[in-house]
Tab-separated table of C-alpha atoms in Angstrom:
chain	number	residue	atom	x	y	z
A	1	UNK	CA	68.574	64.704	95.967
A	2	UNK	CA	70.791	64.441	98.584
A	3	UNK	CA	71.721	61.005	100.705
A	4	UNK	CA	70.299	62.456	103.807
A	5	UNK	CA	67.303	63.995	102.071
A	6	UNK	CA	63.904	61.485	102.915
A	7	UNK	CA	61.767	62.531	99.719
A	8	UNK	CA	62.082	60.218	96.723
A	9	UNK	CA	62.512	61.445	93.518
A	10	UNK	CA	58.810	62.012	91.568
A	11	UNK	CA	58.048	59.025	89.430
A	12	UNK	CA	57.762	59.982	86.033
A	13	UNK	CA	54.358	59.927	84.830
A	14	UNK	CA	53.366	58.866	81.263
A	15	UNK	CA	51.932	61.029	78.860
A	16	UNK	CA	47.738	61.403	79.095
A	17	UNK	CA	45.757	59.585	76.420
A	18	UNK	CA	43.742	61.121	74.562
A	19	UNK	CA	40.303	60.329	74.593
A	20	UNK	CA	38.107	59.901	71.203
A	21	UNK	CA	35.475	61.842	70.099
A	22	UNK	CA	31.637	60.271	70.514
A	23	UNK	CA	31.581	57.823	67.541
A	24	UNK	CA	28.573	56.364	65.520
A	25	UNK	CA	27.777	53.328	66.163
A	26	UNK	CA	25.098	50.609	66.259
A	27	UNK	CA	22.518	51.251	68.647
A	28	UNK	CA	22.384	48.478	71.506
A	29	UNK	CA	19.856	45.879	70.895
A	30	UNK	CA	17.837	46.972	73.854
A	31	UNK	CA	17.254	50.389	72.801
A	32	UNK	CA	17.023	49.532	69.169
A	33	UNK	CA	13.993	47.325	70.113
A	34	UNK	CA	12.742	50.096	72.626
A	35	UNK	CA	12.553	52.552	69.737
A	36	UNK	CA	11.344	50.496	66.977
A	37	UNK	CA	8.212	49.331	69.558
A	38	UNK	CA	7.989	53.184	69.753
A	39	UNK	CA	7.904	54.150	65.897
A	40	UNK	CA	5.446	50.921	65.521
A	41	UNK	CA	3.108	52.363	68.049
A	42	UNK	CA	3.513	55.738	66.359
A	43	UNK	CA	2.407	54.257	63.424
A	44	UNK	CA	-0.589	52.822	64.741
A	45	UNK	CA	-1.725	55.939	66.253
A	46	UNK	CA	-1.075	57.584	62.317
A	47	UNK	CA	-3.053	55.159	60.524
A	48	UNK	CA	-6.088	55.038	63.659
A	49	UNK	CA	-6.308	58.868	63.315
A	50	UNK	CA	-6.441	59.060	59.517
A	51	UNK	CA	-8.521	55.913	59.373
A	52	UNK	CA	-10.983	57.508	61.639
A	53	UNK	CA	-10.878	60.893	60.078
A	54	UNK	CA	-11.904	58.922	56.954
A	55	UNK	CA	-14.686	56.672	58.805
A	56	UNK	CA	-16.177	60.030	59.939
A	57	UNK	CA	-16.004	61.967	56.895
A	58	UNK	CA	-17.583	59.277	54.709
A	59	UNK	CA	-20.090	58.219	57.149
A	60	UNK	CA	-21.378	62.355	57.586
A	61	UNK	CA	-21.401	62.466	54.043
A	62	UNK	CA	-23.622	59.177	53.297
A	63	UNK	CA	-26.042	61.171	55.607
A	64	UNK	CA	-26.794	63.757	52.253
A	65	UNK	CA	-26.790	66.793	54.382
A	66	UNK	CA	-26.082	70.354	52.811
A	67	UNK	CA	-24.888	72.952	54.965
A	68	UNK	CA	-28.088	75.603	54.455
A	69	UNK	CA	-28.047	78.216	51.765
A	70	UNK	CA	-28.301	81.330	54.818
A	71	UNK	CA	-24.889	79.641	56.358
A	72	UNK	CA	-22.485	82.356	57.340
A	73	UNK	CA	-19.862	79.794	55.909
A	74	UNK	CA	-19.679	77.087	53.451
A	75	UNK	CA	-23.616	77.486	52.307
A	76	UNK	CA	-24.431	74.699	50.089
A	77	UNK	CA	-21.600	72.367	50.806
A	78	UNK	CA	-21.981	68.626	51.875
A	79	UNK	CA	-21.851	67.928	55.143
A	80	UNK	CA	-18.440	65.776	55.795
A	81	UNK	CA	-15.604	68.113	57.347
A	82	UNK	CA	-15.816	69.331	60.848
A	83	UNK	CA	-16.243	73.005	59.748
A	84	UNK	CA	-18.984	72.384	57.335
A	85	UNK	CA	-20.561	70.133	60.506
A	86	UNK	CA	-19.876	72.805	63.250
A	87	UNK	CA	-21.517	75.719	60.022
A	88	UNK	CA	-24.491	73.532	59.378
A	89	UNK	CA	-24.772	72.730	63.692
A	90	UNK	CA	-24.632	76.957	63.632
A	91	UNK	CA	-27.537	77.572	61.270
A	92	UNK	CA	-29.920	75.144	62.702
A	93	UNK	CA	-29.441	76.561	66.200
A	94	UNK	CA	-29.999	80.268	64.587
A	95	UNK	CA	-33.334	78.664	63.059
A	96	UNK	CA	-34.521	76.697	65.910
A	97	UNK	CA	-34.298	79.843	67.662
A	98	UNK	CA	-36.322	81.326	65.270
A	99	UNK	CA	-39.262	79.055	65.004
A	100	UNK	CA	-38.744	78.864	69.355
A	101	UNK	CA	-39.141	82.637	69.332
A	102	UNK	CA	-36.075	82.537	71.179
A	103	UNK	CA	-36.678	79.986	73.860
A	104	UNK	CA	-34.950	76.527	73.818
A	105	UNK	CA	-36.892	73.470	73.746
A	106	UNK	CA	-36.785	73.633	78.194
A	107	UNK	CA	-38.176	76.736	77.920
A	108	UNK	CA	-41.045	76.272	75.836
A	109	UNK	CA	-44.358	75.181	77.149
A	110	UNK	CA	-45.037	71.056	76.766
A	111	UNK	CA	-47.965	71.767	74.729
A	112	UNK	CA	-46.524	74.691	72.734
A	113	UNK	CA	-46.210	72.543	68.984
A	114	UNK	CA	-43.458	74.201	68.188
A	115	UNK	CA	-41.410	72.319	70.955
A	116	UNK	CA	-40.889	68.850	69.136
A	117	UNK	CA	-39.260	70.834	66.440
A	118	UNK	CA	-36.763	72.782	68.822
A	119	UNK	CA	-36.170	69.536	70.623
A	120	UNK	CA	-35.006	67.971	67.001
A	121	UNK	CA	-33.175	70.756	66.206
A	122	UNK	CA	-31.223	70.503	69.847
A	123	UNK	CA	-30.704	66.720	69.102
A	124	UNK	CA	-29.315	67.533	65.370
A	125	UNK	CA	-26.794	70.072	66.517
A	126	UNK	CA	-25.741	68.191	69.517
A	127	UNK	CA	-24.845	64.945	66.753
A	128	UNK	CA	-23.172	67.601	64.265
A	129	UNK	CA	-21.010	68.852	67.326
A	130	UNK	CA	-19.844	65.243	67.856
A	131	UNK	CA	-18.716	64.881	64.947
A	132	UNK	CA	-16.969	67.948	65.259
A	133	UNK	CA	-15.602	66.456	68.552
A	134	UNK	CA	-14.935	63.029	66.367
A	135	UNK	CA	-12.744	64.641	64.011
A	136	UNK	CA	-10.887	66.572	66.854
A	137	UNK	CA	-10.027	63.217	68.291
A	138	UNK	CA	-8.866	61.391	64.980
A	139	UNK	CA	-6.794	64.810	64.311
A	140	UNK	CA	-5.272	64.881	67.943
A	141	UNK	CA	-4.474	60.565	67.617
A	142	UNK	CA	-2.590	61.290	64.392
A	143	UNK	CA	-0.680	64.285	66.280
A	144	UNK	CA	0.583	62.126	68.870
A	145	UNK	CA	1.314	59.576	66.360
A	146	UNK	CA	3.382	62.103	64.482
A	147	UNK	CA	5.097	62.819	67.996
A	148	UNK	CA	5.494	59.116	68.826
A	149	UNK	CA	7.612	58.246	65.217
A	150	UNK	CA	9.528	60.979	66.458
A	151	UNK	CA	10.890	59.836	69.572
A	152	UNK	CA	11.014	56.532	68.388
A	153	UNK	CA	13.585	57.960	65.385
A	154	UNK	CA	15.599	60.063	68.316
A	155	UNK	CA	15.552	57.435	70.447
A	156	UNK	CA	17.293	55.287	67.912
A	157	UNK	CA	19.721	58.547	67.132
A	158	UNK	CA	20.538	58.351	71.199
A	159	UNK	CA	21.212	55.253	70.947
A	160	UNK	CA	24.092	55.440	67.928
A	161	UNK	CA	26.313	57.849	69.972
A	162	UNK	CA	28.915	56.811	72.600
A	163	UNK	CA	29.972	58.577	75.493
C-alpha cells in the first residue's frame, strides 16, 4: 500500500471455530418434569383401560350368559368379550324377529302378547351393545395411554440433545 493510497490494509481475521456436534446431555429440569407428568399420566390411562377392560369382562361373565347354540360365531361361549357380547346381541335380535314375525316391538300392536317379549329382547341387545361400546372405550383409554408414555419418553429424548 502506497503512502498516498486511503485504504488500510485488511485486518487479519482469526481462524473460524469449529462448532461441536449436538451432545447428550441431561435434560433441563423443566422438561424432565414436563415429560415424567406425561409418562405418569400415560400410565394412568394404561392401568384405567386395562382395569376397566377387566371390570367389564368379569362383571358380563358373573351374568352366566352363553352365547346361543344357532350363533353364527362363538355358539356356546360365555358371555365376557365384546365379540361374544356383540354374537350373543346378534342372535337375540335374529330371534326376536322371529317370535315378532318381523316387526320390532314399535311395530307390534299393544295388545299383541308377543310384544313384552320383543321389547326384552330390544332392552337385552341394547345392554350387550354397551358393553360392546364399554370395552371399545377401555381399549381406546389404554391406546392413548400407550401414545401418552410415548411422548412422555420422546419428550425426555428432546430434551437430552443440544443445539
Amino acid at each position: 500500500m502506497s503512502d498516498s493510497d486511503p485504504t488500510p490494509d485488511p485486518q487479519p481475521t482469526e481462524p473460524a471455530v469449529a462448532t461441536e456436534a449436538p451432545v447428550a446431555a441431561r435434560p433441563k429440569p423443566a422438561g424432565r418434569a414436563l415429560a415424567t407428568i406425561v409418562i405418569v399420566l400415560g400410565l394412568i390411562f394404561v392401568v384405567a383401560g386395562a382395569g376397566t377392560w377387566v371390570v367389564i369382562s368379569t362383571t358380563l361373565g358373573d351374568e352366566g350368559i352363553t352365547v346361543s347354540e344357532d350363533a353364527a360365531h362363538f355358539a356356546g361361549q360365555k358371555v365376557d368379550q365384546p365379540w361374544t357380547a356383540y354374537a350373543q346381541a346378534n342372535v337375540i335380535e335374529k330371534h326376536a324377529t322371529e317370535i315378532g314375525g318381523g316387526k320390532t316391538y314399535a311395530e307390534l300392536d299393544q295388545d299383541d302378547p308377543k310384544r313384552e317379549t320383543v321389547m326384552t329382547a330390544s332392552f337385552l341387545r341394547a345392554s350387550l351393545f354397551t358393553s360392546v361400546v364399554a370395552f371399545g372405550v377401555a381399549l381406546a383409554v389404554f391406546g392413548i395411554g400407550v401414545t401418552v408414555i410415548l411422548i412422555g419418553l420422546a419428550l425426555l429424548k428432546v430434551g437430552r440433545v443440544r443445539a
